[in-house]
Short mmCIF file of C-alpha atoms in Angstrom, two decimals:
data_model
loop_
_atom_site.label_atom_id
_atom_site.label_comp_id
_atom_site.label_asym_id
_atom_site.label_seq_id
_atom_site.Cartn_x
_atom_site.Cartn_y
_atom_site.Cartn_z
CA MET A 1 29.06 192.10 74.80
CA ALA A 2 32.74 192.44 73.98
CA ALA A 3 33.53 191.53 77.57
CA VAL A 4 31.46 188.35 77.33
CA VAL A 5 33.20 187.29 74.12
CA LEU A 6 36.60 187.99 75.66
CA ALA A 7 35.72 186.06 78.80
CA PHE A 8 34.60 183.09 76.70
CA LEU A 9 37.72 183.12 74.55
CA PHE A 10 39.87 183.32 77.67
CA TYR A 11 37.99 180.38 79.20
CA ALA A 12 38.37 178.31 76.04
CA PHE A 13 42.08 179.11 75.90
CA VAL A 14 42.67 178.04 79.52
CA VAL A 15 40.68 174.82 79.09
CA SER A 16 42.63 173.93 75.95
CA MET A 17 45.93 174.50 77.73
CA VAL A 18 44.95 172.36 80.67
CA THR A 19 43.39 169.47 78.73
CA ASN A 20 45.90 169.38 75.87
CA GLY A 21 48.30 166.61 76.85
CA ASN A 22 51.03 167.98 74.58
CA PHE A 23 51.83 170.70 77.10
CA GLU A 24 53.11 168.04 79.49
CA TRP A 25 52.49 170.08 82.64
CA GLY A 26 54.19 167.38 84.68
CA VAL A 27 57.47 168.18 82.92
CA VAL A 28 56.92 171.88 83.56
CA ARG A 29 56.38 171.25 87.26
CA GLN A 30 59.44 169.03 87.45
CA TYR A 31 61.74 171.63 85.87
CA MET A 32 60.33 174.60 87.85
CA THR A 33 62.56 173.60 90.78
CA ASP A 34 65.41 172.01 88.82
CA PRO A 35 68.69 173.13 90.47
CA ARG A 36 70.08 174.36 87.12
CA ILE A 37 66.98 176.49 86.50
CA LEU A 38 67.17 177.88 90.05
CA ARG A 39 70.86 178.74 89.59
CA GLY A 40 69.97 180.49 86.33
CA LEU A 41 67.16 182.36 88.10
CA LEU A 42 69.55 183.47 90.82
CA LEU A 43 72.00 184.76 88.20
CA THR A 44 69.23 186.64 86.41
CA LEU A 45 68.18 188.25 89.69
CA GLU A 46 71.77 189.16 90.64
CA LEU A 47 72.40 190.60 87.20
CA THR A 48 69.17 192.61 87.23
CA ALA A 49 69.76 193.95 90.74
CA SER A 50 73.38 194.96 90.17
CA ALA A 51 72.75 196.46 86.72
CA MET A 52 69.79 198.47 88.06
CA ALA A 53 71.89 199.64 91.02
CA ILE A 54 74.55 200.93 88.65
CA GLY A 55 71.86 202.39 86.39
CA VAL A 56 70.05 204.27 89.17
CA VAL A 57 73.15 205.67 90.89
CA LEU A 58 74.88 206.68 87.69
CA GLY A 59 71.56 207.88 86.24
CA VAL A 60 71.05 210.30 89.13
CA VAL A 61 74.60 211.62 88.71
CA LEU A 62 74.09 212.05 84.95
CA ALA A 63 70.71 213.76 85.44
CA VAL A 64 72.19 216.25 87.90
CA MET A 65 75.08 216.81 85.48
CA ARG A 66 72.67 217.38 82.58
CA LEU A 67 70.97 220.13 84.58
CA SER A 68 74.24 221.79 85.58
CA PRO A 69 74.69 225.41 84.53
CA ASN A 70 78.25 224.50 83.44
CA PRO A 71 78.05 223.66 79.70
CA LEU A 72 81.06 221.34 79.90
CA VAL A 73 79.44 219.24 82.64
CA SER A 74 76.01 219.10 81.00
CA GLY A 75 77.64 218.45 77.62
CA ALA A 76 79.54 215.46 78.98
CA ALA A 77 76.32 213.95 80.33
CA TRP A 78 74.60 214.62 77.01
CA VAL A 79 77.34 212.78 75.08
CA TYR A 80 77.15 209.82 77.47
CA ILE A 81 73.39 209.52 77.07
CA TRP A 82 73.66 209.99 73.29
CA PHE A 83 76.19 207.19 72.97
CA PHE A 84 74.75 204.59 75.34
CA ARG A 85 71.16 205.06 74.19
CA GLY A 86 72.19 205.16 70.57
CA THR A 87 73.97 201.82 70.29
CA PRO A 88 72.37 198.36 70.72
CA VAL A 89 72.74 196.98 74.21
CA LEU A 90 73.74 193.63 72.71
CA VAL A 91 76.72 195.29 71.05
CA GLN A 92 77.65 196.88 74.38
CA ILE A 93 77.50 193.49 76.14
CA ILE A 94 79.78 191.87 73.58
CA PHE A 95 82.05 194.90 73.60
CA TRP A 96 82.59 194.71 77.35
CA TYR A 97 83.16 190.98 77.06
CA TYR A 98 85.99 191.58 74.60
CA ILE A 99 87.39 194.70 76.28
CA GLY A 100 90.19 192.49 77.58
CA SER A 101 91.46 191.88 74.06
CA LEU A 102 91.30 195.60 73.24
CA TYR A 103 93.01 196.69 76.44
CA PRO A 104 94.78 193.59 77.86
CA HIS A 105 96.47 195.70 80.54
CA VAL A 106 95.38 198.98 82.03
CA SER A 107 97.92 200.84 84.07
CA ILE A 108 97.20 203.68 86.39
CA GLY A 109 99.61 206.53 85.96
CA ILE A 110 100.24 209.52 83.73
CA PRO A 111 99.92 208.83 79.97
CA LEU A 112 103.44 208.62 78.51
CA GLY A 113 104.71 209.30 82.03
CA PRO A 114 105.38 207.22 85.14
CA GLU A 115 103.18 204.19 85.85
CA PHE A 116 101.90 203.48 89.34
CA THR A 117 100.08 200.18 89.08
CA GLN A 118 98.94 197.77 86.40
CA VAL A 119 95.68 195.83 86.09
CA ASN A 120 95.26 192.69 84.03
CA VAL A 121 91.93 193.38 82.32
CA GLN A 122 91.61 189.96 80.74
CA ALA A 123 91.62 188.32 84.15
CA LEU A 124 89.47 191.02 85.73
CA ILE A 125 86.55 191.09 83.30
CA THR A 126 84.54 187.93 83.90
CA PRO A 127 81.43 187.32 81.77
CA PHE A 128 79.28 188.33 84.74
CA LEU A 129 81.19 191.60 85.18
CA ALA A 130 80.96 192.31 81.46
CA GLY A 131 77.21 191.69 81.49
CA MET A 132 76.67 193.76 84.62
CA LEU A 133 78.74 196.68 83.31
CA ALA A 134 77.12 196.68 79.87
CA LEU A 135 73.55 196.46 81.19
CA GLY A 136 74.24 198.92 84.02
CA LEU A 137 75.98 201.57 81.93
CA ASN A 138 73.30 201.28 79.26
CA GLU A 139 70.55 201.55 81.85
CA ALA A 140 72.17 204.66 83.34
CA ALA A 141 71.53 206.52 80.08
CA TYR A 142 67.80 205.74 80.28
CA MET A 143 67.60 206.35 84.03
CA ALA A 144 69.28 209.74 83.55
CA GLU A 145 66.39 210.92 81.41
CA ILE A 146 63.82 209.51 83.84
CA VAL A 147 65.49 211.22 86.80
CA ARG A 148 65.85 214.46 84.85
CA ALA A 149 62.11 214.47 84.09
CA GLY A 150 61.47 213.88 87.80
CA ILE A 151 63.71 216.75 88.86
CA LEU A 152 62.07 219.09 86.35
CA SER A 153 58.64 218.12 87.69
CA VAL A 154 59.46 219.66 91.10
CA ASP A 155 58.32 223.26 91.41
CA GLU A 156 61.14 225.78 91.14
CA GLY A 157 59.86 227.47 94.29
CA GLN A 158 61.17 224.48 96.28
CA THR A 159 64.72 225.11 95.10
CA GLU A 160 64.39 228.85 95.73
CA ALA A 161 63.08 228.31 99.24
CA ALA A 162 65.96 225.93 99.99
CA ASN A 163 68.51 228.34 98.50
CA ALA A 164 67.05 231.21 100.50
CA LEU A 165 67.64 229.14 103.65
CA GLY A 166 71.32 228.85 102.75
CA MET A 167 71.20 225.24 101.54
CA SER A 168 73.86 224.29 98.99
CA ARG A 169 73.03 222.99 95.52
CA LEU A 170 73.89 219.43 96.51
CA LEU A 171 71.98 219.54 99.79
CA THR A 172 68.94 221.04 98.05
CA MET A 173 69.05 218.27 95.46
CA ARG A 174 69.43 215.50 98.04
CA ARG A 175 67.02 216.69 100.72
CA ILE A 176 64.41 218.73 98.88
CA VAL A 177 64.24 218.06 95.13
CA LEU A 178 65.02 214.34 94.70
CA PRO A 179 62.64 213.10 97.42
CA GLN A 180 59.81 214.98 95.72
CA ALA A 181 60.95 213.93 92.25
CA MET A 182 60.65 210.30 93.38
CA ARG A 183 56.91 210.28 92.78
CA VAL A 184 57.57 210.87 89.11
CA ILE A 185 60.72 208.72 88.97
CA ILE A 186 59.44 205.50 90.58
CA PRO A 187 56.79 204.31 88.08
CA PRO A 188 59.05 204.40 84.99
CA THR A 189 61.88 202.95 87.09
CA GLY A 190 59.61 200.02 87.92
CA ASN A 191 59.12 199.58 84.18
CA GLU A 192 62.86 199.71 83.63
CA THR A 193 63.48 197.06 86.32
CA ILE A 194 60.92 194.71 84.83
CA SER A 195 62.33 195.33 81.38
CA MET A 196 65.87 194.70 82.69
CA LEU A 197 64.77 191.37 84.14
CA LYS A 198 64.09 190.20 80.59
CA THR A 199 66.73 192.21 78.70
CA SER A 200 69.37 190.61 80.91
CA SER A 201 68.76 187.37 78.99
CA LEU A 202 70.88 188.90 76.20
CA VAL A 203 73.92 187.80 78.23
CA ALA A 204 73.34 184.42 76.60
CA PHE A 205 75.52 185.84 73.83
CA ILE A 206 78.51 185.82 76.16
CA ALA A 207 77.56 182.35 77.44
CA LEU A 208 76.34 183.49 80.84
CA ALA A 209 73.92 180.89 82.17
CA ASP A 210 70.98 183.04 83.21
CA LEU A 211 67.40 181.76 83.51
CA LEU A 212 66.51 181.80 79.82
CA TYR A 213 69.88 180.55 78.57
CA THR A 214 69.79 177.66 81.07
CA ALA A 215 66.34 176.71 79.79
CA THR A 216 67.61 176.69 76.20
CA ILE A 217 70.61 174.55 77.17
CA ILE A 218 68.32 172.01 78.83
CA TYR A 219 65.86 171.80 75.93
CA ALA A 220 68.69 171.53 73.43
CA ALA A 221 69.45 168.20 75.12
CA ASN A 222 65.95 166.85 75.84
CA TYR A 223 63.80 168.58 73.17
CA LYS A 224 61.17 169.71 75.73
CA THR A 225 61.37 173.15 74.13
CA ILE A 226 57.91 174.53 74.95
CA GLN A 227 57.88 173.10 78.47
CA LEU A 228 61.17 174.74 79.40
CA LEU A 229 60.18 178.06 77.85
CA ILE A 230 57.02 177.90 79.95
CA VAL A 231 59.18 177.24 83.02
CA ALA A 232 61.31 180.30 82.27
CA SER A 233 58.27 182.44 81.49
CA LEU A 234 56.52 181.44 84.70
CA TRP A 235 59.59 182.44 86.71
CA TYR A 236 59.77 185.79 84.86
CA LEU A 237 56.08 186.34 85.61
CA ILE A 238 56.55 185.52 89.29
CA CYS A 239 59.48 187.96 89.58
CA THR A 240 57.55 190.66 87.71
CA THR A 241 54.61 190.25 90.07
CA VAL A 242 56.81 190.53 93.14
CA LEU A 243 58.45 193.66 91.68
CA SER A 244 55.06 195.26 90.97
CA ILE A 245 54.02 194.75 94.56
CA GLY A 246 57.32 196.20 95.79
CA GLN A 247 56.82 199.18 93.51
CA TYR A 248 53.41 199.82 95.04
CA TYR A 249 54.88 200.08 98.53
CA ILE A 250 57.74 202.31 97.40
CA GLU A 251 55.27 204.61 95.65
CA ARG A 252 53.14 204.76 98.75
CA HIS A 253 56.19 205.73 100.80
CA TYR A 254 57.06 208.64 98.53
CA ALA A 255 53.45 209.82 98.37
CA ARG A 256 53.92 211.19 101.91
CA GLY A 257 52.39 214.59 102.30
CA THR A 258 50.34 214.42 99.14
CA ARG A 259 46.69 213.78 98.70
CA GLY A 260 47.67 211.15 96.16
CA ARG A 261 48.00 208.19 98.53
CA GLN A 262 44.68 206.73 97.60
CA ARG A 263 45.33 207.49 93.98
CA ALA A 264 48.54 205.46 94.14
CA MET A 265 46.43 202.51 95.32
CA GLN A 266 44.04 202.90 92.38
CA ASP A 267 46.93 203.22 89.96
CA PHE A 268 48.35 199.99 91.30
CA TRP A 269 45.19 198.04 90.52
CA LEU A 270 44.88 199.72 87.14
CA ASN A 271 48.48 198.75 86.39
CA MET A 272 47.73 195.21 87.41
CA ALA A 273 44.83 195.27 84.96
CA ASP A 274 47.07 196.63 82.24
CA LEU A 275 48.29 193.21 81.16
CA ARG A 276 47.76 193.56 77.44
CA PRO A 277 44.65 191.38 76.87
CA PHE A 278 42.79 193.42 79.47
CA ALA A 279 43.66 196.87 78.16
CA GLY A 280 40.06 197.33 77.05
CA PHE A 281 38.81 196.34 80.47
CA ARG A 282 40.84 199.15 82.00
CA ARG A 283 39.33 201.73 79.69
CA ASP A 284 35.83 200.53 80.55
CA GLN A 285 36.58 200.99 84.24
CA SER A 286 37.65 204.59 83.98
CA GLY A 287 34.32 205.65 82.54
CA PRO A 288 33.55 207.61 79.40
CA PRO A 289 36.19 210.05 78.16
CA LEU A 290 35.47 213.62 79.12
CA MET B 1 75.54 252.71 112.60
CA THR B 2 75.82 250.37 109.61
CA PRO B 3 72.53 250.22 107.73
CA MET B 4 71.04 246.71 107.57
CA VAL B 5 70.45 247.08 103.84
CA LYS B 6 72.09 249.60 101.57
CA ALA B 7 71.36 249.75 97.84
CA GLU B 8 73.27 252.03 95.49
CA GLY B 9 72.18 252.42 91.89
CA VAL B 10 70.97 248.83 91.56
CA HIS B 11 70.20 247.84 87.97
CA LYS B 12 68.70 244.56 86.81
CA ARG B 13 67.91 243.45 83.28
CA PHE B 14 66.06 240.38 82.04
CA GLY B 15 67.32 240.16 78.49
CA LYS B 16 66.53 243.56 77.00
CA LEU B 17 63.94 244.44 79.60
CA GLU B 18 65.33 246.72 82.27
CA VAL B 19 63.41 245.82 85.42
CA LEU B 20 65.40 247.88 87.93
CA ARG B 21 66.75 251.21 86.76
CA GLY B 22 68.87 252.47 89.61
CA ILE B 23 67.48 251.75 93.06
CA THR B 24 69.14 253.61 95.91
CA LEU B 25 67.86 253.22 99.46
CA GLU B 26 68.80 252.33 103.03
CA VAL B 27 67.08 250.30 105.72
CA GLN B 28 68.27 250.83 109.30
CA PRO B 29 68.38 247.97 111.83
CA GLY B 30 64.97 247.44 113.42
CA GLN B 31 63.16 249.32 110.67
CA VAL B 32 60.19 247.95 108.76
CA MET B 33 60.13 249.07 105.14
CA CYS B 34 57.06 248.43 103.04
CA ILE B 35 57.43 248.55 99.27
CA LEU B 36 54.32 249.25 97.24
CA GLY B 37 53.74 249.67 93.56
CA PRO B 38 51.91 248.30 90.54
CA SER B 39 52.81 244.86 89.23
CA GLY B 40 55.84 244.98 86.99
CA SER B 41 57.30 247.87 88.94
CA GLY B 42 60.28 245.73 89.98
CA LYS B 43 59.57 245.52 93.71
CA THR B 44 59.69 241.71 93.86
CA THR B 45 62.82 241.62 91.71
CA PHE B 46 64.45 244.11 94.06
CA ILE B 47 63.97 242.09 97.22
CA ARG B 48 65.06 238.93 95.37
CA CYS B 49 68.31 240.76 94.58
CA ILE B 50 68.85 241.38 98.30
CA ASN B 51 69.48 237.67 98.94
CA HIS B 52 71.02 237.10 95.52
CA LEU B 53 68.18 234.98 94.12
CA GLU B 54 68.62 237.40 91.21
CA GLN B 55 72.01 238.72 90.17
CA ILE B 56 72.26 242.47 89.72
CA ASN B 57 73.75 243.91 86.55
CA SER B 58 75.25 247.04 88.08
CA GLY B 59 75.28 249.02 91.29
CA ARG B 60 76.06 247.79 94.77
CA LEU B 61 74.01 246.04 97.42
CA TRP B 62 75.13 245.57 101.02
CA VAL B 63 73.48 243.64 103.83
CA ASP B 64 74.85 244.46 107.27
CA GLY B 65 77.89 246.06 105.69
CA GLU B 66 78.73 243.03 103.52
CA LEU B 67 78.51 243.18 99.74
CA VAL B 68 75.83 240.70 98.58
CA GLY B 69 76.89 237.98 96.13
CA TYR B 70 80.10 239.67 95.03
CA ARG B 71 83.63 240.41 96.10
CA GLN B 72 85.12 243.72 95.11
CA VAL B 73 88.66 243.68 93.79
CA GLY B 74 89.73 247.18 92.91
CA ASP B 75 86.91 248.47 90.73
CA GLU B 76 85.68 245.09 89.59
CA LEU B 77 83.05 242.79 91.08
CA HIS B 78 83.66 239.05 91.14
CA GLU B 79 80.76 236.74 91.87
CA LEU B 80 81.19 234.82 95.11
CA PRO B 81 81.35 231.01 95.04
CA ASP B 82 78.08 229.21 95.84
CA ARG B 83 79.24 228.34 99.34
CA GLU B 84 79.81 232.00 100.24
CA VAL B 85 76.48 233.06 98.76
CA ALA B 86 74.78 230.32 100.81
CA ARG B 87 76.51 231.58 103.96
CA GLN B 88 75.28 235.13 103.31
CA ARG B 89 71.75 233.85 102.81
CA THR B 90 71.62 232.20 106.23
CA ARG B 91 71.43 235.72 107.72
CA ILE B 92 68.46 236.67 105.54
CA GLY B 93 65.05 235.07 105.94
CA MET B 94 62.66 235.04 103.01
CA VAL B 95 58.92 234.45 102.82
CA PHE B 96 57.42 233.82 99.40
CA GLN B 97 54.08 234.69 97.89
CA ARG B 98 53.33 231.02 97.24
CA PHE B 99 54.73 229.76 100.60
CA ASN B 100 57.03 227.17 98.95
CA LEU B 101 56.89 224.84 101.92
CA PHE B 102 58.69 221.52 101.38
CA GLY B 103 55.77 219.31 100.45
CA HIS B 104 57.29 216.04 101.63
CA MET B 105 57.99 217.27 105.15
CA THR B 106 55.74 218.02 108.10
CA ALA B 107 55.45 221.55 109.50
CA LEU B 108 58.08 220.66 112.10
CA GLY B 109 60.29 219.03 109.44
CA ASN B 110 60.14 222.21 107.36
CA VAL B 111 61.27 224.34 110.28
CA VAL B 112 64.13 222.13 111.56
CA GLU B 113 65.57 221.23 108.14
CA ALA B 114 67.89 224.19 107.58
CA PRO B 115 69.06 224.61 111.22
CA ILE B 116 70.06 220.92 111.34
CA ARG B 117 71.52 220.57 107.83
CA VAL B 118 73.02 224.01 107.32
CA LYS B 119 73.80 225.35 110.78
CA LYS B 120 74.52 221.86 112.21
CA THR B 121 72.35 222.61 115.23
CA PRO B 122 71.94 219.47 117.38
CA LYS B 123 68.64 217.81 116.55
CA ASP B 124 67.03 218.10 119.98
CA VAL B 125 67.92 221.79 120.24
CA ALA B 126 66.56 222.48 116.74
CA VAL B 127 63.32 220.59 117.44
CA ARG B 128 62.79 222.40 120.74
CA SER B 129 63.19 225.87 119.23
CA ALA B 130 61.15 224.88 116.16
CA LYS B 131 58.26 223.85 118.40
CA GLU B 132 58.59 227.15 120.23
CA LEU B 133 58.49 229.09 116.95
CA LEU B 134 55.49 227.16 115.62
CA THR B 135 53.72 227.78 118.91
CA ARG B 136 54.45 231.49 118.65
CA VAL B 137 52.85 231.66 115.19
CA GLY B 138 49.81 229.84 116.61
CA LEU B 139 50.39 226.36 115.20
CA ALA B 140 51.08 224.37 118.39
CA ASP B 141 48.65 221.68 117.25
CA LYS B 142 50.05 221.35 113.70
CA PHE B 143 53.60 220.06 114.24
CA ASP B 144 52.97 216.83 112.34
CA ALA B 145 50.70 218.22 109.62
CA TYR B 146 51.92 218.16 106.01
CA PRO B 147 51.58 221.37 103.99
CA SER B 148 48.76 219.86 101.93
CA GLN B 149 46.74 219.47 105.14
CA LEU B 150 47.11 223.15 106.09
CA SER B 151 45.22 226.24 104.96
CA GLY B 152 47.06 228.95 103.05
CA GLY B 153 47.29 231.13 106.14
CA GLN B 154 48.68 228.26 108.20
CA GLN B 155 51.19 227.39 105.48
CA GLN B 156 52.42 230.96 105.34
CA ARG B 157 52.84 231.03 109.12
CA VAL B 158 54.91 227.82 108.93
CA ALA B 159 56.98 229.51 106.21
CA ILE B 160 57.60 232.48 108.51
CA ALA B 161 58.62 230.13 111.35
CA ARG B 162 60.91 228.28 108.93
CA ALA B 163 62.69 231.51 107.99
CA LEU B 164 62.95 232.64 111.62
CA ALA B 165 64.49 229.33 112.66
CA MET B 166 67.77 230.43 111.07
CA ASN B 167 67.89 233.46 113.38
CA PRO B 168 68.06 235.94 110.51
CA LYS B 169 69.07 239.56 110.95
CA LEU B 170 66.75 240.60 108.15
CA MET B 171 63.42 239.26 106.90
CA LEU B 172 62.20 239.70 103.34
CA PHE B 173 58.50 239.24 102.57
CA ASP B 174 57.46 238.92 98.93
CA GLU B 175 53.73 239.68 98.82
CA PRO B 176 53.13 237.30 101.72
CA THR B 177 49.34 237.69 101.70
CA SER B 178 48.62 237.98 97.96
CA ALA B 179 47.88 234.29 97.49
CA LEU B 180 45.60 234.04 100.51
CA ASP B 181 41.84 234.02 100.82
CA PRO B 182 40.75 237.38 102.27
CA GLU B 183 39.69 235.93 105.62
CA LEU B 184 43.15 234.36 106.11
CA VAL B 185 45.15 237.55 105.50
CA GLY B 186 44.68 238.80 109.07
CA GLU B 187 46.36 235.87 110.80
CA VAL B 188 49.52 236.28 108.71
CA LEU B 189 49.63 240.05 109.17
CA ASP B 190 49.24 239.56 112.94
CA VAL B 191 52.36 237.41 113.03
CA MET B 192 54.26 239.99 110.96
CA ARG B 193 53.10 242.80 113.23
CA THR B 194 54.41 240.93 116.28
CA LEU B 195 57.72 240.45 114.51
CA ALA B 196 57.92 244.17 113.76
CA GLU B 197 57.18 244.98 117.40
CA ILE B 198 60.05 242.86 118.71
CA GLY B 199 62.43 244.82 116.50
CA MET B 200 63.03 242.57 113.49
CA THR B 201 64.36 244.39 110.44
CA MET B 202 61.87 243.72 107.65
CA ILE B 203 61.35 244.58 104.01
CA VAL B 204 57.80 243.83 102.96
CA VAL B 205 56.51 243.95 99.41
CA THR B 206 52.78 244.27 99.88
CA HIS B 207 49.50 245.68 98.70
CA GLU B 208 48.19 245.94 102.27
CA ILE B 209 48.05 249.72 102.79
CA GLY B 210 46.66 249.27 106.31
CA PHE B 211 49.58 247.11 107.37
CA ALA B 212 52.10 249.51 105.81
CA ARG B 213 50.65 252.47 107.71
CA GLU B 214 50.36 250.62 111.01
CA ALA B 215 53.51 248.53 111.19
CA GLY B 216 55.79 250.26 108.68
CA ASP B 217 58.47 252.78 109.54
CA VAL B 218 59.18 253.65 105.92
CA ALA B 219 56.98 253.32 102.86
CA VAL B 220 58.49 253.17 99.40
CA PHE B 221 56.49 253.58 96.22
CA MET B 222 58.08 252.02 93.15
CA ASP B 223 57.07 252.25 89.51
CA GLY B 224 58.89 251.38 86.30
CA GLY B 225 61.99 250.13 88.10
CA VAL B 226 62.66 253.28 90.11
CA VAL B 227 61.72 254.58 93.55
CA VAL B 228 59.10 257.25 92.90
CA GLU B 229 58.87 258.41 96.46
CA SER B 230 59.66 257.24 99.95
CA GLY B 231 59.17 258.47 103.47
CA ALA B 232 56.98 258.06 106.53
CA PRO B 233 53.98 255.84 105.67
CA ASP B 234 51.48 258.45 106.72
CA GLU B 235 52.97 260.92 104.25
CA VAL B 236 53.59 258.63 101.29
CA LEU B 237 50.34 256.72 101.66
CA VAL B 238 48.02 259.52 102.80
CA ASN B 239 49.43 262.73 101.33
CA PRO B 240 51.65 261.63 98.45
CA ARG B 241 53.58 264.32 96.60
CA GLU B 242 53.89 262.49 93.30
CA GLU B 243 51.05 262.18 90.80
CA ARG B 244 51.89 258.54 90.05
CA THR B 245 51.63 257.61 93.72
CA LYS B 246 48.29 259.42 93.97
CA SER B 247 46.79 257.68 90.98
CA PHE B 248 48.04 254.26 92.20
CA LEU B 249 46.58 254.78 95.67
CA SER B 250 43.27 255.98 94.32
CA LYS B 251 42.97 252.69 92.42
CA VAL B 252 44.02 250.50 95.34
CA LEU B 253 41.88 252.12 98.06
#
């Protein structure tokens, strides 16, 4: 019964959107491929990709550091995660944008000693670089915890077997532990990427023309506010969908050697059904709770 | 002749619990030593000390004349850097109770991994000898199978091949058949028997009295972190001198 009511409400909602002339779908279609919007989309994608790359690489390093037996090494990683998770990412973006006024010049050398080379920070830190650094360094703190959970999920016997074969700590991590941790790491990383796609719109605060900011600039001039927000949202949805499909294939790759391949497939469809309005539908599908 | 393994007063504590309370023994090259004893007697801990998976608290342990895990300077022991410990371990093969095969690699991948990555053996050479080893343990048709597609007995045979691929001088077996269904125990013991026959030095922690009597050169009975008695298997396991050995055997047989 609930399903029928939901289906009807959904139907009524779609019909109202299509027939209501105020939505001006023609305007939406026109702006979907507007060069400014496409440039903004490209910037959003570049920002997301580079920030996630920094986040993943640095996150793995931090996770391995956190698990180090050396208290100084694990402590340093802990402090990093504490700081970058504990302050708003917006503050970090603005901070990196203004780093040039805090440290106009950075010289490489020995403090209070000889100086080898000097870098002009103000010229070096472009808004894009500031946004990328802030989002990437912030993401690394979250990725570190995700990777750490993945590493801890791998049976200790795997490490022992590798050690007994004479493999070094680094080799064991790279060849034995991380590949098996991937199964646990990938799904939340997919979440993080999708979240980054949208969080990256905070760079509007440093006047970087990403997808959302471009849309706001355009509607500030022509007052087609809702239409342009729909344009931006549709592009976000399209990117999210593509990412979800990519995630499915990556998960399938790392499910090698497990019986979980088919399960990964089911999970994918369940995830697809996990768009909020359908959350109840998903529960119905999995049968009664045990 | 240098003994393959020499232990002198080996002590090991986990927190306040003293698991090993002075183990002294020798294993000669080519010998097969079987260690028996109730659970908690320290036998597994002892063989894990031999390849430094556990650090010892006092005493000395040598493999092939080389101090394991430590460097002696005067009277003091300094722990070796990880790289040196890893090098020592390449000479010692280990087979675990729960197989511990690398789950994301095929049987062949498991066997060639360490020779290629650690010993830098050329890939084609490593693959050829890995296939030979897997064939010898009776798995010629399972090169591309993942561990999850193999039975326990097959997994343990892959694990033995994986350890042998490093050309070890010494093989350690930690209850290699304890996690197996009874009908699969035989196939693993057969492989171990063949290994013993070709002269591999082996230390086997086991509850298989039959195997110890047949393939073992020395039987050691441990209890409470000490060696209670040791000697020829037919003496220790058939006519034990010590009461504790007798009562253990009467429960096992």
